[in-house]
Tab-separated table of C-alpha atoms in Angstrom:
chain	number	residue	atom	x	y	z
T	1	MET	CA	36.903	65.892	0.924
T	2	GLU	CA	37.323	62.835	-1.359
T	3	THR	CA	34.318	61.353	-2.849
T	4	SER	CA	33.478	57.686	-3.824
T	5	LYS	CA	31.603	58.945	-6.793
T	6	VAL	CA	33.010	58.752	-10.115
T	7	GLY	CA	32.786	62.025	-12.014
T	8	ILE	CA	31.475	61.922	-15.698
T	9	LYS	CA	31.663	65.032	-17.720
T	10	VAL	CA	29.319	64.998	-20.786
T	11	TRP	CA	30.388	67.687	-23.385
T	12	SER	CA	27.298	68.387	-25.393
T	13	ASP	CA	25.402	71.027	-27.607
T	14	TYR	CA	21.705	71.448	-27.644
T	15	VAL	CA	21.466	71.312	-31.404
T	16	CYS	CA	23.364	67.998	-31.534
T	17	PRO	CA	20.852	64.905	-31.828
T	18	PHE	CA	23.532	62.627	-30.837
T	19	CYS	CA	23.869	64.331	-27.403
T	20	MET	CA	20.109	63.537	-26.826
T	21	LEU	CA	20.568	60.060	-27.843
T	22	ALA	CA	23.760	59.461	-25.237
T	23	GLU	CA	21.315	60.272	-22.382
T	24	THR	CA	19.522	56.725	-22.804
T	25	PRO	CA	22.827	54.454	-22.423
T	26	LEU	CA	24.441	56.965	-20.103
T	27	HIS	CA	21.696	56.567	-17.548
T	28	GLU	CA	21.151	52.826	-18.131
T	29	ALA	CA	24.760	52.013	-17.604
T	30	THR	CA	25.077	54.185	-14.410
T	31	ARG	CA	21.741	53.637	-12.744
T	32	ASP	CA	23.162	51.269	-10.036
T	33	LEU	CA	26.509	52.909	-10.083
T	34	ASP	CA	27.902	55.734	-7.706
T	35	VAL	CA	28.547	58.535	-10.149
T	36	GLU	CA	27.919	62.131	-10.514
T	37	ILE	CA	27.016	63.256	-14.224
T	38	GLU	CA	27.764	66.754	-15.060
T	39	TRP	CA	26.841	68.222	-18.325
T	40	MET	CA	29.397	70.682	-19.901
T	41	PRO	CA	28.881	73.218	-22.480
T	42	PHE	CA	30.291	72.922	-26.274
T	43	GLU	CA	29.205	75.034	-29.121
T	44	LEU	CA	29.554	73.111	-32.218
T	45	ARG	CA	29.043	76.267	-34.332
T	46	PRO	CA	29.465	79.534	-32.202
T	47	HIS	CA	28.424	82.864	-33.671
T	48	PRO	CA	29.269	84.028	-36.284
T	49	THR	CA	29.543	80.553	-37.933
T	50	PRO	CA	26.625	80.000	-39.827
T	51	THR	CA	24.295	77.341	-38.336
T	52	LEU	CA	22.741	74.490	-40.268
T	53	ARG	CA	19.228	74.671	-42.107
T	54	PRO	CA	16.997	71.732	-42.132
T	55	GLU	CA	15.760	72.335	-45.649
T	56	ASP	CA	19.309	72.010	-47.034
T	57	GLU	CA	20.667	68.664	-48.060
T	58	TYR	CA	23.085	67.799	-45.093
T	59	LEU	CA	20.855	67.492	-42.201
T	60	PRO	CA	17.947	65.342	-43.914
T	61	ALA	CA	20.683	62.906	-45.063
T	62	ILE	CA	22.543	62.776	-41.741
T	63	TRP	CA	19.320	62.188	-40.016
T	64	ALA	CA	18.022	59.465	-42.456
T	65	ARG	CA	21.384	57.646	-42.504
T	66	SER	CA	22.389	57.859	-38.662
T	67	VAL	CA	19.963	59.564	-36.314
T	68	TYR	CA	16.694	58.027	-37.260
T	69	PRO	CA	18.004	54.346	-37.330
T	70	MET	CA	19.905	54.615	-34.099
T	71	ALA	CA	16.809	56.355	-32.461
T	72	ARG	CA	14.746	53.412	-33.472
T	73	GLN	CA	16.867	51.043	-32.080
T	74	MET	CA	17.173	52.987	-28.874
T	75	LYS	CA	13.405	53.601	-28.703
T	76	VAL	CA	14.025	57.431	-28.558
T	77	ASP	CA	11.377	59.722	-29.625
T	78	ILE	CA	13.313	62.356	-31.812
T	79	SER	CA	12.685	64.316	-34.669
T	80	LEU	CA	14.427	66.834	-36.987
T	81	PRO	CA	13.416	70.119	-35.852
T	82	THR	CA	12.015	72.678	-38.485
T	83	VAL	CA	13.657	75.685	-36.887
T	84	SER	CA	15.732	77.393	-39.560
T	85	PRO	CA	18.240	78.232	-39.398
T	86	GLN	CA	19.181	76.383	-36.293
T	87	PRO	CA	19.519	78.614	-33.222
T	88	TYR	CA	22.772	79.673	-31.875
T	89	THR	CA	23.068	77.987	-28.476
T	90	ARG	CA	25.059	80.673	-26.352
T	91	LEU	CA	21.858	82.050	-24.645
T	92	ALA	CA	20.704	78.347	-23.705
T	93	PHE	CA	24.247	77.831	-22.307
T	94	GLU	CA	23.915	80.922	-20.248
T	95	GLY	CA	20.709	79.777	-19.182
T	96	TYR	CA	22.485	76.480	-18.091
T	97	GLN	CA	24.881	78.499	-15.881
T	98	TYR	CA	21.807	80.197	-14.195
T	99	ALA	CA	20.207	76.710	-13.791
T	100	ALA	CA	23.520	75.408	-12.110
T	101	GLU	CA	23.814	78.192	-9.804
T	102	HIS	CA	20.460	77.479	-8.347
T	103	GLY	CA	20.658	73.552	-8.349
T	104	LYS	CA	18.957	72.735	-11.548
T	105	ALA	CA	21.832	71.836	-13.727
T	106	ALA	CA	21.056	68.045	-14.036
T	107	GLU	CA	17.372	68.834	-15.154
T	108	TYR	CA	18.257	71.586	-17.357
T	109	THR	CA	20.342	70.061	-20.257
T	110	PRO	CA	18.121	67.144	-20.968
T	111	ARG	CA	14.961	69.526	-20.760
T	112	VAL	CA	16.316	71.926	-23.426
T	113	LEU	CA	17.113	68.891	-25.787
T	114	ARG	CA	13.860	67.540	-25.490
T	115	ALA	CA	12.243	70.839	-26.256
T	116	PHE	CA	14.235	71.197	-29.493
T	117	PHE	CA	14.264	67.593	-30.656
T	118	GLN	CA	10.718	66.471	-29.351
T	119	GLU	CA	8.772	69.695	-29.237
T	120	ASN	CA	10.349	71.727	-32.264
T	121	ARG	CA	10.679	74.906	-30.042
T	122	HIS	CA	13.195	77.623	-31.143
T	123	ILE	CA	15.912	77.285	-28.068
T	124	GLY	CA	17.543	80.375	-29.208
T	125	ARG	CA	14.680	82.563	-27.799
T	126	LEU	CA	14.600	84.018	-24.565
T	127	ASP	CA	10.913	83.426	-23.811
T	128	VAL	CA	11.191	79.759	-24.846
T	129	LEU	CA	14.348	79.331	-22.486
T	130	THR	CA	12.369	81.272	-19.708
T	131	ASP	CA	9.234	78.885	-20.138
T	132	ILE	CA	11.764	75.884	-19.618
T	133	ALA	CA	13.373	77.522	-16.563
T	134	SER	CA	9.779	78.035	-15.073
T	135	GLU	CA	8.970	74.384	-15.456
T	136	LEU	CA	11.956	73.482	-13.789
T	137	GLY	CA	11.027	75.719	-10.786
T	138	LEU	CA	13.387	78.488	-11.330
T	139	ASP	CA	12.441	82.007	-10.822
T	140	GLU	CA	10.969	83.352	-14.398
T	141	ALA	CA	12.056	87.000	-13.762
T	142	GLY	CA	15.397	86.209	-12.200
T	143	PHE	CA	16.264	83.918	-15.043
T	144	THR	CA	15.204	86.671	-17.792
T	145	GLU	CA	16.850	89.452	-16.092
T	146	ALA	CA	20.115	87.362	-15.823
T	147	LEU	CA	20.203	86.352	-19.419
T	148	THR	CA	18.947	89.810	-20.696
T	149	ALA	CA	21.844	91.614	-18.608
T	150	GLY	CA	24.575	88.876	-19.824
T	151	ALA	CA	25.261	87.945	-16.191
T	152	TYR	CA	26.517	84.560	-17.055
T	153	THR	CA	28.254	85.399	-20.271
T	154	GLU	CA	31.788	85.329	-18.962
T	155	THR	CA	30.849	81.974	-17.084
T	156	HIS	CA	29.978	80.647	-20.292
T	157	GLN	CA	33.057	81.762	-21.980
T	158	GLU	CA	35.142	80.230	-19.066
T	159	ALA	CA	33.012	76.985	-19.922
T	160	LEU	CA	34.179	76.996	-23.649
T	161	ARG	CA	37.902	77.477	-22.443
T	162	THR	CA	37.438	74.282	-20.336
T	163	ALA	CA	36.177	72.550	-23.233
T	164	LYS	CA	39.068	73.749	-25.195
T	165	ALA	CA	41.582	72.678	-22.535
T	166	TYR	CA	40.107	69.143	-22.777
T	167	ARG	CA	40.332	69.237	-26.676
T	168	ILE	CA	36.783	68.604	-26.964
T	169	SER	CA	35.932	68.692	-30.827
T	170	VAL	CA	33.111	66.186	-31.050
T	171	ALA	CA	29.564	66.350	-29.392
T	172	PRO	CA	28.943	64.246	-27.366
T	173	THR	CA	32.349	63.758	-25.801
T	174	ILE	CA	32.182	61.713	-22.424
T	175	ILE	CA	35.033	61.907	-19.967
T	176	ILE	CA	34.720	59.386	-16.952
T	177	GLY	CA	36.778	59.933	-13.946
T	178	GLU	CA	39.324	62.111	-15.773
T	179	ARG	CA	40.891	58.901	-17.461
T	180	HIS	CA	38.405	57.293	-19.724
T	181	ARG	CA	37.303	59.375	-22.924
T	182	ILE	CA	34.440	58.417	-25.164
T	183	GLU	CA	33.421	60.306	-28.327
T	184	GLY	CA	30.032	60.153	-29.988
T	185	VAL	CA	26.992	57.983	-28.534
T	186	PRO	CA	28.603	55.462	-26.166
T	187	ALA	CA	27.615	51.744	-25.782
T	188	VAL	CA	26.284	50.881	-22.273
T	189	ALA	CA	28.831	48.172	-21.729
T	190	GLU	CA	31.591	50.872	-22.725
T	191	ILE	CA	30.287	53.333	-19.960
T	192	ARG	CA	30.059	50.758	-17.304
T	193	LYS	CA	33.443	49.521	-18.055
T	194	ALA	CA	34.909	52.912	-17.787
T	195	VAL	CA	33.154	53.409	-14.526
T	196	LEU	CA	34.266	49.951	-12.995
T	197	ASP	CA	37.756	50.615	-14.247
T	198	THR	CA	37.806	53.986	-12.475
T	199	GLN	CA	36.694	52.566	-9.150
T	200	ALA	CA	39.125	49.802	-9.425
T	201	GLU	CA	42.053	51.926	-9.995
T	202	ARG	CA	40.993	54.289	-7.183
T	203	ALA	CA	41.001	51.123	-5.042
T	204	VAL	CA	44.651	50.074	-6.222
T	205	ALA	CA	45.861	53.726	-5.904
T	206	GLY	CA	44.247	53.681	-2.296
T	207	GLY	CA	45.773	50.231	-1.327
T	208	THR	CA	42.368	48.599	-0.767
T	209	ALA	CA	42.392	46.246	-3.628
T	210	CYS	CA	42.783	42.428	-3.211
T	211	GLY	CA	46.149	40.674	-4.346
T	212	PRO	CA	47.970	37.530	-3.877
T	213	GLY	CA	48.943	38.422	-0.200
T	214	GLY	CA	45.338	38.936	0.621
T	215	CYS	CA	43.029	42.071	0.953
């Protein structure tokens, strides 16, 4: 059945601060619009690629130059985590697949981002992820058993293949209505325009738009 909702896919990684910052304009822009936001997995540094270390020069520099100024402007509480090296996110994404299957996809991704960037928690650890799952009302034992057994490993790999099919190389990447693509932290106006344009395009395609001859 066709739906009036405009689909918004957001490819993100849990160790990407810009993905957390993207939440604010995304929700501000769409709070009065008929949209469905879907968080999509994208690993910036999949194993065995070395992950970043906060004590090295790169992370403090990029945070000082870009992350902190943007966060202050947006009034978002965010800090460079001290977890070193930064965790791989495969297990957290497999946890996302469990959450999605149990109706908690929308809550899971923002909660994991907050755990890392606001609570300085090691989101590569199963016990930390299980605590988050429990907080969201998911079954602790079922979550732990599924991740330990690798029950969602192939599902996650399929999600990564989807990211590749969409040519995702930047986190966050936002695709609105399968037509409008935004890379990086979006502006509120940018998102609203893309959603409204998508709605207008659908109206024209469906023959419901107004024209010189009337509506």
